[in-house]
mmCIF file of N, CA, C and O in Angstrom:
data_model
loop_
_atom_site.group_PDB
_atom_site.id
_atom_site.type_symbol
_atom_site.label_atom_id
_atom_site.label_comp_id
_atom_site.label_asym_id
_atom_site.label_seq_id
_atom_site.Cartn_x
_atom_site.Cartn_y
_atom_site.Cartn_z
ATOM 1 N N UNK A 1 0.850 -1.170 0.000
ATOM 2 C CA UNK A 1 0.000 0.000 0.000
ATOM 3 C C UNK A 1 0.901 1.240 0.000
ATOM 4 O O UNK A 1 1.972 1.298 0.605
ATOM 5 N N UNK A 2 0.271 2.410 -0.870
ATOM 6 C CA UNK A 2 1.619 3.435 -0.912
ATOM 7 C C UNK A 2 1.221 4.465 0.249
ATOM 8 O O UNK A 2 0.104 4.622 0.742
ATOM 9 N N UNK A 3 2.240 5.031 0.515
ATOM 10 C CA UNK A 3 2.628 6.100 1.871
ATOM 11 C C UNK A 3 2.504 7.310 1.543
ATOM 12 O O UNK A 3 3.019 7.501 0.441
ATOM 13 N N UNK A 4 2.187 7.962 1.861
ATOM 14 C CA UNK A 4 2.239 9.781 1.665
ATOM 15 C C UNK A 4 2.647 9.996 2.896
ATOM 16 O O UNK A 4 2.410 9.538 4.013
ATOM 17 N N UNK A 5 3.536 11.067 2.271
ATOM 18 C CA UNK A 5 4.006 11.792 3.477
ATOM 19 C C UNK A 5 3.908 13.033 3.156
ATOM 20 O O UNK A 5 4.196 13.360 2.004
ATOM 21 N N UNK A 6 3.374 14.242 4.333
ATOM 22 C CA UNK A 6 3.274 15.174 3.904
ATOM 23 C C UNK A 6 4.069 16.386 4.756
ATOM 24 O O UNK A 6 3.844 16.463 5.964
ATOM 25 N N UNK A 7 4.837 17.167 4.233
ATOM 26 C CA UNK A 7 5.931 17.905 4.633
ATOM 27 C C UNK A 7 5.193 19.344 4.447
ATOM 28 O O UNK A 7 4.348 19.739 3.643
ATOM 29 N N UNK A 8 6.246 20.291 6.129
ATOM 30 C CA UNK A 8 5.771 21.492 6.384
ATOM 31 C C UNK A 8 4.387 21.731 6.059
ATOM 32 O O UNK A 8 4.023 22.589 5.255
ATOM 33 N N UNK A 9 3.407 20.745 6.870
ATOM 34 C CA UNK A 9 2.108 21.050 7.203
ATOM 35 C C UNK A 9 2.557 21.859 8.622
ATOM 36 O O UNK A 9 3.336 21.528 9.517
ATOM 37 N N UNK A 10 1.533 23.336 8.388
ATOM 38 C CA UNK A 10 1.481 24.440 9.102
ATOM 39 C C UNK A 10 1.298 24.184 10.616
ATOM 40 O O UNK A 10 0.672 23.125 10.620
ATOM 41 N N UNK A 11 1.511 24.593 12.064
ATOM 42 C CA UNK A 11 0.991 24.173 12.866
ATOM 43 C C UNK A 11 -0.616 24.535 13.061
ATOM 44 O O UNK A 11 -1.155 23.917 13.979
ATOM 45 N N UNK A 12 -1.118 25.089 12.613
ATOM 46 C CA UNK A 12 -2.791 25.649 13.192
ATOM 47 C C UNK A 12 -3.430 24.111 12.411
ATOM 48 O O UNK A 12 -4.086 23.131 12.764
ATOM 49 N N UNK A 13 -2.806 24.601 11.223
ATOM 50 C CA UNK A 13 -3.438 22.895 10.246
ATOM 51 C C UNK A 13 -3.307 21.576 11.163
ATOM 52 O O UNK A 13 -4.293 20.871 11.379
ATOM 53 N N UNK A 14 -2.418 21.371 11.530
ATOM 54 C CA UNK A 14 -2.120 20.090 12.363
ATOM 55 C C UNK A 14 -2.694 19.774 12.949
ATOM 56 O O UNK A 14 -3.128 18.628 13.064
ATOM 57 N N UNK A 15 -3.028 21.207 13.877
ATOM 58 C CA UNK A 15 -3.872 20.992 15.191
ATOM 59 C C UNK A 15 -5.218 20.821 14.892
ATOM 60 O O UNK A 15 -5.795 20.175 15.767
ATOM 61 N N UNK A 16 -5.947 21.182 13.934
ATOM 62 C CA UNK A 16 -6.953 21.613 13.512
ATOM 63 C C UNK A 16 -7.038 20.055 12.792
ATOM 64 O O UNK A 16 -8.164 19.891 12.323
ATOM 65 N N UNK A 17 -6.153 18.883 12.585
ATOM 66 C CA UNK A 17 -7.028 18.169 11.659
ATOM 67 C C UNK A 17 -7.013 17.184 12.850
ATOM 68 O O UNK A 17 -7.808 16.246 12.808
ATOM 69 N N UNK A 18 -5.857 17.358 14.323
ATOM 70 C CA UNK A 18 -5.529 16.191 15.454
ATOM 71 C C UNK A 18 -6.851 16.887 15.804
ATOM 72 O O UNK A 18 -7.718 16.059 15.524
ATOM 73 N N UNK A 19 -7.405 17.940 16.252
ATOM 74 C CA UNK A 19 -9.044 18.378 16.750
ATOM 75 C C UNK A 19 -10.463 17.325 15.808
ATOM 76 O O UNK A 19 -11.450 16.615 16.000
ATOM 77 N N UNK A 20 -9.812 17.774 15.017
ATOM 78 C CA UNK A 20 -11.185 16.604 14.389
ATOM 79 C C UNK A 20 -11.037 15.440 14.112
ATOM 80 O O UNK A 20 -12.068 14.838 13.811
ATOM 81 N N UNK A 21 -9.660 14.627 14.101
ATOM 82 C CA UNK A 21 -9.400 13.176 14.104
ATOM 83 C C UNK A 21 -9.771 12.726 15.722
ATOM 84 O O UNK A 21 -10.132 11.560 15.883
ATOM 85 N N UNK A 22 -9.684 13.684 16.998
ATOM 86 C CA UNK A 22 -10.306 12.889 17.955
ATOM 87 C C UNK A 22 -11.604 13.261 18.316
ATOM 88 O O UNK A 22 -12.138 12.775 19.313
ATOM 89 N N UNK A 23 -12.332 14.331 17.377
ATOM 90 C CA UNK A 23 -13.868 14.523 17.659
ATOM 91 C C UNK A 23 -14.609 13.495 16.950
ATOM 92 O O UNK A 23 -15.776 13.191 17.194
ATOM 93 N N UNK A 24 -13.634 12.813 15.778
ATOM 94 C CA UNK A 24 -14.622 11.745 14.964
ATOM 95 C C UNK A 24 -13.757 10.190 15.784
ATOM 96 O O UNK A 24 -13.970 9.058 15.350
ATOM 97 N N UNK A 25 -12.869 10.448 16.909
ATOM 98 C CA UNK A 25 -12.484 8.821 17.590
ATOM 99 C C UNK A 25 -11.558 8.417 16.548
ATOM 100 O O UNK A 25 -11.128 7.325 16.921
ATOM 101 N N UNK A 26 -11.113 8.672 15.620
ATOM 102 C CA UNK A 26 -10.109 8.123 15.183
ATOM 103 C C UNK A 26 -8.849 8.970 15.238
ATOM 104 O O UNK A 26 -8.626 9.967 15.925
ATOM 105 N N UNK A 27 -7.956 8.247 14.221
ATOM 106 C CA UNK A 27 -6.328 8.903 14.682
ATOM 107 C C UNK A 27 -6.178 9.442 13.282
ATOM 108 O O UNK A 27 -6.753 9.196 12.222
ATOM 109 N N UNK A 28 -5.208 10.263 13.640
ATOM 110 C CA UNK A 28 -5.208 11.333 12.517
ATOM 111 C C UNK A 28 -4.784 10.790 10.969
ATOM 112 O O UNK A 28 -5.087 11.429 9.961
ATOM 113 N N UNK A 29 -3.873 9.231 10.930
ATOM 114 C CA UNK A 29 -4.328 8.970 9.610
ATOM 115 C C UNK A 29 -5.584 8.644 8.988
ATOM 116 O O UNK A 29 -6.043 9.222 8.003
ATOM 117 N N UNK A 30 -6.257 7.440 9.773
ATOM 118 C CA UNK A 30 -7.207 7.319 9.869
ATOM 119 C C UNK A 30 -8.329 8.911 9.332
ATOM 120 O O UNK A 30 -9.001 9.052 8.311
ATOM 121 N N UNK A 31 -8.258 9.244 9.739
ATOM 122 C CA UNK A 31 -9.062 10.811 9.955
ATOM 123 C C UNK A 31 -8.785 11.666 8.142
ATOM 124 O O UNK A 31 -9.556 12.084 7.279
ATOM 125 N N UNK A 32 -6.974 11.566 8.307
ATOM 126 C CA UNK A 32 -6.614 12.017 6.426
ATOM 127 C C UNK A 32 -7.069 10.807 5.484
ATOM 128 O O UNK A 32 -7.165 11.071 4.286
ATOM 129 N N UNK A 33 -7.291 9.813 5.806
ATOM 130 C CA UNK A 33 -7.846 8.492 4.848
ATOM 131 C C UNK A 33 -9.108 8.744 4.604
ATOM 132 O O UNK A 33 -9.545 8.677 3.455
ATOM 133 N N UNK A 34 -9.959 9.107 5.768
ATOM 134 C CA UNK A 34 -11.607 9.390 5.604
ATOM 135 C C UNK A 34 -11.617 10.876 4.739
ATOM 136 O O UNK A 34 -12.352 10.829 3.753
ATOM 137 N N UNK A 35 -11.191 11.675 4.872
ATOM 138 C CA UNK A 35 -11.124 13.366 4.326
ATOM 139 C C UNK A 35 -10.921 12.896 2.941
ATOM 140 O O UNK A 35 -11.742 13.254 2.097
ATOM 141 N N UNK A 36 -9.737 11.989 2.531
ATOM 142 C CA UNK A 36 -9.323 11.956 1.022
ATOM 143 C C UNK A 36 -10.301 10.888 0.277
ATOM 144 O O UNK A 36 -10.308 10.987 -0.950
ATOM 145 N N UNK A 37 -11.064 9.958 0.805
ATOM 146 C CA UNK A 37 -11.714 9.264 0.824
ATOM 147 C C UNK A 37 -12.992 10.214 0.275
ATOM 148 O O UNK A 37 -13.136 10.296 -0.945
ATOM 149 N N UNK A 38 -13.852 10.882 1.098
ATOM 150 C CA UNK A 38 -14.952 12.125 0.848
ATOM 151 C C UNK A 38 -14.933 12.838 -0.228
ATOM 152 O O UNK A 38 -15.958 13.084 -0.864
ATOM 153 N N UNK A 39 -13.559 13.325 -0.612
ATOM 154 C CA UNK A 39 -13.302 14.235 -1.408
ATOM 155 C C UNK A 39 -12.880 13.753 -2.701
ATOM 156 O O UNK A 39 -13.282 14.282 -3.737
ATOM 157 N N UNK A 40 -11.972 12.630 -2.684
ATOM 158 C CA UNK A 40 -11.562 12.183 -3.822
ATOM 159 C C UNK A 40 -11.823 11.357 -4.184
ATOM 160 O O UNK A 40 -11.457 11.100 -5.331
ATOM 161 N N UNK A 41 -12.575 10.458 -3.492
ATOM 162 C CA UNK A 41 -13.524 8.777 -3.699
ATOM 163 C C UNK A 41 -14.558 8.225 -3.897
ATOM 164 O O UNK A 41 -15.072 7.145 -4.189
ATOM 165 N N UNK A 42 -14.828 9.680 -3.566
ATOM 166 C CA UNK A 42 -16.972 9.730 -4.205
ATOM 167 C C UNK A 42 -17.128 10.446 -5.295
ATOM 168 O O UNK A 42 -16.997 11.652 -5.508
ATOM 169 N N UNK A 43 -17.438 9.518 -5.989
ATOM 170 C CA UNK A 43 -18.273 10.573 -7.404
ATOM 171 C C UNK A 43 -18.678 11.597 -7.357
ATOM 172 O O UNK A 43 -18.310 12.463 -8.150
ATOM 173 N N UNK A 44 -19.848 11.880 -6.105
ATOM 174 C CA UNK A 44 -20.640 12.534 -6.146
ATOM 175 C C UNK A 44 -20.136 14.160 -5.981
ATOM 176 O O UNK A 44 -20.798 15.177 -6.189
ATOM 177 N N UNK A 45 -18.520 14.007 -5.466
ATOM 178 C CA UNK A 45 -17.441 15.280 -5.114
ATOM 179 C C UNK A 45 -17.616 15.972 -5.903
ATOM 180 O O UNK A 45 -18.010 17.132 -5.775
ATOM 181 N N UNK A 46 -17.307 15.287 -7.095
ATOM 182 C CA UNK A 46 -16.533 15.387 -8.216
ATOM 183 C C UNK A 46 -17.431 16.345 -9.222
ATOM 184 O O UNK A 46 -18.518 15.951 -9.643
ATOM 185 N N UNK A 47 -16.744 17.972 -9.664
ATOM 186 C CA UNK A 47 -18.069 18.266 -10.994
ATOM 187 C C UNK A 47 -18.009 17.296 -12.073
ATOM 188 O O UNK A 47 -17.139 16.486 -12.392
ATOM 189 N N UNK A 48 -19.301 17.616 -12.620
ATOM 190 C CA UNK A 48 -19.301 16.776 -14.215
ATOM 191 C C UNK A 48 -18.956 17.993 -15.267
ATOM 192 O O UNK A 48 -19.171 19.203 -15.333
ATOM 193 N N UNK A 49 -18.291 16.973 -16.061
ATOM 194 C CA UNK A 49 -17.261 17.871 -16.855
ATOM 195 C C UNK A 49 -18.770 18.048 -18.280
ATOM 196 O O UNK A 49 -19.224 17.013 -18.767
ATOM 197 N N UNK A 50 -19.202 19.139 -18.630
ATOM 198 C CA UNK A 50 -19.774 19.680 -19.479
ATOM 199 C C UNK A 50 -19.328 19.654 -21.016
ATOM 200 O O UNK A 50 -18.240 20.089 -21.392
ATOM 201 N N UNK A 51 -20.309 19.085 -21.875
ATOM 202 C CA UNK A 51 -19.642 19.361 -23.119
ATOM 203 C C UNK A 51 -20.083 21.005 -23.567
ATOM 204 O O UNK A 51 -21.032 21.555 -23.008
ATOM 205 N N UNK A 52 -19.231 21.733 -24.690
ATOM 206 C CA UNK A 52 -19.537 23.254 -24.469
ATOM 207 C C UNK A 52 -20.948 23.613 -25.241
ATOM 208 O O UNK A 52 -21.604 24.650 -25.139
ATOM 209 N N UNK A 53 -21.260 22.276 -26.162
ATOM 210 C CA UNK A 53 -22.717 22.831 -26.617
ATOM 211 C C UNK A 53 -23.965 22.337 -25.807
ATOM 212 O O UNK A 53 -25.118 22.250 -26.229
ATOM 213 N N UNK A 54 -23.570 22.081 -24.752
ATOM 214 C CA UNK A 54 -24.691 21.516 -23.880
ATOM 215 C C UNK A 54 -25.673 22.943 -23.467
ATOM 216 O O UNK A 54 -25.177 24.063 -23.342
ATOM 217 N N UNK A 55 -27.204 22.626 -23.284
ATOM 218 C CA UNK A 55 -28.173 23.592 -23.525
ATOM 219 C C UNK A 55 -28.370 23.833 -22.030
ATOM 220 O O UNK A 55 -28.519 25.035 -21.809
ATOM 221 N N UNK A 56 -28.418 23.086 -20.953
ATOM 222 C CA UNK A 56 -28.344 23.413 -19.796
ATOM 223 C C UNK A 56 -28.159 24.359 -19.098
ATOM 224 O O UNK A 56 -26.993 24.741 -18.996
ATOM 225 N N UNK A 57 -29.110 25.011 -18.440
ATOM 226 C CA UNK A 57 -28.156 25.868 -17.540
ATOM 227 C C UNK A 57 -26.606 25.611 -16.666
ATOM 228 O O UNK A 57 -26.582 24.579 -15.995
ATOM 229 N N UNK A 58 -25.468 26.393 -16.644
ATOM 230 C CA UNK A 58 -24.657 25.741 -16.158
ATOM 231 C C UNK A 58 -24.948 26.043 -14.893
ATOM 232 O O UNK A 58 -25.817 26.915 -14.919
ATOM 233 N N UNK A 59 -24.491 25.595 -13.140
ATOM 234 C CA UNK A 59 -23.849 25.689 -12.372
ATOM 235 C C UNK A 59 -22.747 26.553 -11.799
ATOM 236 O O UNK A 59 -21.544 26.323 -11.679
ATOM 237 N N UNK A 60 -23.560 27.726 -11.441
ATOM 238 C CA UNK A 60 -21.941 28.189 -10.629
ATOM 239 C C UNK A 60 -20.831 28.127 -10.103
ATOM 240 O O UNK A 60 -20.954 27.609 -8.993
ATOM 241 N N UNK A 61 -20.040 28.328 -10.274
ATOM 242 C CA UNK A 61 -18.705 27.438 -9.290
ATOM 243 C C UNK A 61 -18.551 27.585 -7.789
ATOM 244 O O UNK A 61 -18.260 26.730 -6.953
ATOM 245 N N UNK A 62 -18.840 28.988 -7.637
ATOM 246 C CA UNK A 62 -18.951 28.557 -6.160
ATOM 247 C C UNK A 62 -20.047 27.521 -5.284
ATOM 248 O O UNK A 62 -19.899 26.976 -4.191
ATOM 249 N N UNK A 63 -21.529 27.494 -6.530
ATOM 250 C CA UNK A 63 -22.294 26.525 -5.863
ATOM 251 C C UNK A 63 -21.830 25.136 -5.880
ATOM 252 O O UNK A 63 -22.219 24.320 -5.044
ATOM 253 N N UNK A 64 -21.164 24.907 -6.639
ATOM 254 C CA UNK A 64 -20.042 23.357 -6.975
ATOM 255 C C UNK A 64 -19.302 23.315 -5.578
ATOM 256 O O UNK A 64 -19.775 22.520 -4.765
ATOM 257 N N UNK A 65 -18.488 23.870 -5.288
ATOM 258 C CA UNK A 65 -17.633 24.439 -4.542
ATOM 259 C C UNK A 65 -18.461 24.273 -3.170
ATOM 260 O O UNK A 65 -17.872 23.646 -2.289
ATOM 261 N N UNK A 66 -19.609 24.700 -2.908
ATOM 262 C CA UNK A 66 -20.337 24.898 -1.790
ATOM 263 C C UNK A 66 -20.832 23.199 -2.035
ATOM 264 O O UNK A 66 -20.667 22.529 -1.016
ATOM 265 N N UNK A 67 -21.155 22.763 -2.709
ATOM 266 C CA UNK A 67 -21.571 21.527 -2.675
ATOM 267 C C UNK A 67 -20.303 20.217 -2.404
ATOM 268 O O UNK A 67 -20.359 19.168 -1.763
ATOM 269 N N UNK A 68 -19.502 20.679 -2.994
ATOM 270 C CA UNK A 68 -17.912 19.688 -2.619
ATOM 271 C C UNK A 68 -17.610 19.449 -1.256
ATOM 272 O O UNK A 68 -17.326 18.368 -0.740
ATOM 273 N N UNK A 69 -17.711 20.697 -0.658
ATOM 274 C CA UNK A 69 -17.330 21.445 0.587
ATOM 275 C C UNK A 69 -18.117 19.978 1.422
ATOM 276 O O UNK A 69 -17.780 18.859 1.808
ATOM 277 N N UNK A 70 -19.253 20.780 1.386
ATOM 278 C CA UNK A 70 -20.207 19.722 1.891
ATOM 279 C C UNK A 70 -20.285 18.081 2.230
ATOM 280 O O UNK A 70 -20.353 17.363 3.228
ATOM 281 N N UNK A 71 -20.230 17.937 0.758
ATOM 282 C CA UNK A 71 -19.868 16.449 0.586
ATOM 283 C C UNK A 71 -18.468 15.730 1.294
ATOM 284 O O UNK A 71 -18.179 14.553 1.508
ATOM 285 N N UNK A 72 -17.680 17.144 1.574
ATOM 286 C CA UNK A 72 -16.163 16.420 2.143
ATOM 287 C C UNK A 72 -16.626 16.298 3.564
ATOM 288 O O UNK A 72 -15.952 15.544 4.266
ATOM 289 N N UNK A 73 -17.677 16.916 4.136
ATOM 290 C CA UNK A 73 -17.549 17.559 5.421
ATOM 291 C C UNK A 73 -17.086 18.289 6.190
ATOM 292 O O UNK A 73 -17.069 18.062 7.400
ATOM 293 N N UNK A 74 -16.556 19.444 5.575
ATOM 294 C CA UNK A 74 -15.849 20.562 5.875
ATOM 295 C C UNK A 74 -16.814 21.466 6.458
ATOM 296 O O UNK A 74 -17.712 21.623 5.632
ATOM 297 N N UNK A 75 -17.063 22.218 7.647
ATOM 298 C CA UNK A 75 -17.354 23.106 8.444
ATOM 299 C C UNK A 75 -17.041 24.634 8.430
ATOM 300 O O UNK A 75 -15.925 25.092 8.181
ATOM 301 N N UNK A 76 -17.947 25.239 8.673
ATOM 302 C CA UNK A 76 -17.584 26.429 8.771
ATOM 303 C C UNK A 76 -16.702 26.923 9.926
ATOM 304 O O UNK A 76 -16.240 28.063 9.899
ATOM 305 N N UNK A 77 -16.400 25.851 11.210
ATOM 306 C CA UNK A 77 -15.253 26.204 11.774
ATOM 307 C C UNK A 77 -14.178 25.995 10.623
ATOM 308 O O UNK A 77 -13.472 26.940 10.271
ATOM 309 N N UNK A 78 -14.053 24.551 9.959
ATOM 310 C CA UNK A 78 -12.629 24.135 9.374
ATOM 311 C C UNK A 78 -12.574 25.406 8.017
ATOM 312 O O UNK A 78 -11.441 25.692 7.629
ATOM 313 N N UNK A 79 -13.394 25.900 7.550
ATOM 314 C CA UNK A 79 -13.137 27.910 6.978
ATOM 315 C C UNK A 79 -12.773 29.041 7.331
ATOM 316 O O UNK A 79 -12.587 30.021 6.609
ATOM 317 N N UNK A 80 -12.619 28.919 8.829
ATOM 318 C CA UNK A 80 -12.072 29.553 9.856
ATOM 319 C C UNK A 80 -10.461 29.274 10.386
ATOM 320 O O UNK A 80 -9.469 29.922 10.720
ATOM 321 N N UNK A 81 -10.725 28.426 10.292
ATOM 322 C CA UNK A 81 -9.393 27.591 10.489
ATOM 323 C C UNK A 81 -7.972 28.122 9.026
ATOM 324 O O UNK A 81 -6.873 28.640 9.218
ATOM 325 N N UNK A 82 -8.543 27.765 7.862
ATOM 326 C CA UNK A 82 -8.059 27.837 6.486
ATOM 327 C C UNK A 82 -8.018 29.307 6.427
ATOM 328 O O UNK A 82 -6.973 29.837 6.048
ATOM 329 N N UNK A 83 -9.245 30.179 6.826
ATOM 330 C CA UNK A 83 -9.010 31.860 6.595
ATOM 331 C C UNK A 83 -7.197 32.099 7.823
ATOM 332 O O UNK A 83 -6.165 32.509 7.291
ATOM 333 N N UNK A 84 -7.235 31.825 9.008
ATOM 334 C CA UNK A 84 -6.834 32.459 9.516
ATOM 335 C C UNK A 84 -5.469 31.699 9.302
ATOM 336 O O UNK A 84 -4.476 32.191 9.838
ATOM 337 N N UNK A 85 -5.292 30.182 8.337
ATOM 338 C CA UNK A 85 -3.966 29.937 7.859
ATOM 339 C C UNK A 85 -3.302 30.826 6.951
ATOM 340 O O UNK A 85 -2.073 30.863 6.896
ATOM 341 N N UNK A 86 -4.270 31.770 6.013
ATOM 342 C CA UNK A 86 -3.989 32.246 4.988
ATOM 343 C C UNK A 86 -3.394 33.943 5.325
ATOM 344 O O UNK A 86 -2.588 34.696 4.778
ATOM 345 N N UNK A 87 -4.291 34.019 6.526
ATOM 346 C CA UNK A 87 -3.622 35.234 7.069
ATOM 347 C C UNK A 87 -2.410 35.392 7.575
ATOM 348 O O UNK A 87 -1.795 36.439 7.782
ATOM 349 N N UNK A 88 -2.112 34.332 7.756
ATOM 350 C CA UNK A 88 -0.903 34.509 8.817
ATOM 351 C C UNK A 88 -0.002 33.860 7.863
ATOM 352 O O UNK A 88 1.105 33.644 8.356
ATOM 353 N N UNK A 89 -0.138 33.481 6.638
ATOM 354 C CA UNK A 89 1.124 33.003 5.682
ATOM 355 C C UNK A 89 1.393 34.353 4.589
ATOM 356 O O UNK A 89 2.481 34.592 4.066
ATOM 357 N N UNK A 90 0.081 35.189 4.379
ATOM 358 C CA UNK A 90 -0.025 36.525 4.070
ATOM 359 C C UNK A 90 0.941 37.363 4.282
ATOM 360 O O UNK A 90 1.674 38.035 3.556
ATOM 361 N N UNK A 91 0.753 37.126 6.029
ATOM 362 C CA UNK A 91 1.581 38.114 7.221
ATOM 363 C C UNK A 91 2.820 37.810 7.000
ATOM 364 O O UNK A 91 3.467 38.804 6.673
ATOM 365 N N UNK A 92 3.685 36.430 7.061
ATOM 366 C CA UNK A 92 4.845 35.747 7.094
ATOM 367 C C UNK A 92 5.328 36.661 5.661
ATOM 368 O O UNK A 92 6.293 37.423 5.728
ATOM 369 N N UNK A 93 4.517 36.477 4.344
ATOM 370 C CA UNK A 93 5.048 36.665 3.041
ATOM 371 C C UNK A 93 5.654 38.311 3.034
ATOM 372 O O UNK A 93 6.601 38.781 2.403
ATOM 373 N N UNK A 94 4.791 38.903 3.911
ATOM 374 C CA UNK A 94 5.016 40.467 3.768
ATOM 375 C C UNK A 94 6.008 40.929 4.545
ATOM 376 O O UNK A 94 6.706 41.906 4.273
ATOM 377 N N UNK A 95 6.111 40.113 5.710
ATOM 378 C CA UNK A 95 7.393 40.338 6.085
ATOM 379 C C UNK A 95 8.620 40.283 5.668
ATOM 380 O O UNK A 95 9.530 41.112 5.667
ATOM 381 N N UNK A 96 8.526 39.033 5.256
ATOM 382 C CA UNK A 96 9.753 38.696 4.545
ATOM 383 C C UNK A 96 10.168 39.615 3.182
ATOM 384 O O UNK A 96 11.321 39.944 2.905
ATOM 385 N N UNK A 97 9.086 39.916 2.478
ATOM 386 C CA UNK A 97 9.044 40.912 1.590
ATOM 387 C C UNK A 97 9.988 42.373 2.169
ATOM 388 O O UNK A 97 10.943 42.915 1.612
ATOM 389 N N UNK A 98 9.418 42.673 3.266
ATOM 390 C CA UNK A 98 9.588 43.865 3.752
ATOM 391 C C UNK A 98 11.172 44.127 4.503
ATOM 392 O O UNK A 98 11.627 45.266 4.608
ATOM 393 N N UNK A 99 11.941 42.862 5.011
ATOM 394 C CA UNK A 99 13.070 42.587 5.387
ATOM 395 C C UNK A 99 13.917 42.427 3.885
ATOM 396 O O UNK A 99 15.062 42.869 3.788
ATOM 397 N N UNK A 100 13.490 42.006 3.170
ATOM 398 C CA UNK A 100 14.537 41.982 1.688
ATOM 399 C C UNK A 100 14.906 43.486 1.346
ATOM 400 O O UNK A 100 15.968 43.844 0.836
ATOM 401 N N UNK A 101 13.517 44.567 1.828
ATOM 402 C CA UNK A 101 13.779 45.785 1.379
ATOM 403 C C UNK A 101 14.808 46.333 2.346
ATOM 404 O O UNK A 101 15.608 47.133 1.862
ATOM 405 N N UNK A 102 14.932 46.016 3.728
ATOM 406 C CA UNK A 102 15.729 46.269 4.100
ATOM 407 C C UNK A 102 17.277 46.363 4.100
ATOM 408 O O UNK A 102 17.642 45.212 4.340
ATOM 409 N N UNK A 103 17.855 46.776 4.023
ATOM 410 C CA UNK A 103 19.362 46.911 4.073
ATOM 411 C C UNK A 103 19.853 46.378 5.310
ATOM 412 O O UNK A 103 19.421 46.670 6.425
ATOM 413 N N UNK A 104 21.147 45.265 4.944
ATOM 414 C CA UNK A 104 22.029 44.682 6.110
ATOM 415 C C UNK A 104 23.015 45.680 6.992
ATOM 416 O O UNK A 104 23.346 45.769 8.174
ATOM 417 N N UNK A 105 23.212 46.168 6.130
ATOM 418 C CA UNK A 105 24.335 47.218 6.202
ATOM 419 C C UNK A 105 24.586 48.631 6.571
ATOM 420 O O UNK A 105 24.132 47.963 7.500
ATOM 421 N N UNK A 106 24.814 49.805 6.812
ATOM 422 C CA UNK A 106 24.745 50.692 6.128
ATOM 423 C C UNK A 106 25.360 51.409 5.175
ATOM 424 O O UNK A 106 26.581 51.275 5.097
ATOM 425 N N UNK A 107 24.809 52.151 4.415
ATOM 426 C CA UNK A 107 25.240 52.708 3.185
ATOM 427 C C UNK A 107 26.377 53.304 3.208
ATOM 428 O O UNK A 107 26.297 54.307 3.917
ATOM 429 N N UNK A 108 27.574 53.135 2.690
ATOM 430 C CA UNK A 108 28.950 53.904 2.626
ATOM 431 C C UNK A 108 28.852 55.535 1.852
ATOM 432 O O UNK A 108 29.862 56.230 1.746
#
């Protein structure tokens, strides 16, 4: 059976998936097996790919999106969770941005 391993997962993420691997009793592979399982193992995840002369109304993407969500079992805490990863890798990026502008040295 093959292994994944997954490198520099964030700490809030970690904690946030060990929080819901022991609210659902299992252990946190267990817990990433069921998540990838939801998301990537059910059809029903999955959009249907449209041919372009199809007469149908299409589907919005965010309602796809809102429906995926769903189907994975993702929470509006675990959106909370993901907003405030994004902020704070935001924060990290701008810093670092903002230290490059800086000078080591001073100017001769």
């Amino acid at each position: 059976m093959p292994l994944l391993k997954v490198r520099n997962l964030p700490d809030p993420l970690y904690r946030a998936l060990r929080t819901r691997a022991l609210a659902h009793g299992r252990s946190i592979d267990a817990e990433v097996r069921a998540i990838l399982e939801r998301t990537i193992g059910a059809d029903k995840a999955l959009p249907k790919v449209r041919k372009i002369n199809d007469t149908e109304p299409v589907t919005p993407p965010w309602t796809l999106m809102s429906e995926m969500s769903r189907a994975a079992g993702l929470t509006n805490e675990d959106f909370d969770v993901l907003d405030n990863m994004r902020a704070m890798i935001r924060a990290e990026q701008a810093d670092l941005y903002l230290s490059s502008l800086t000078p080591t040295s001073p100017p001769r």
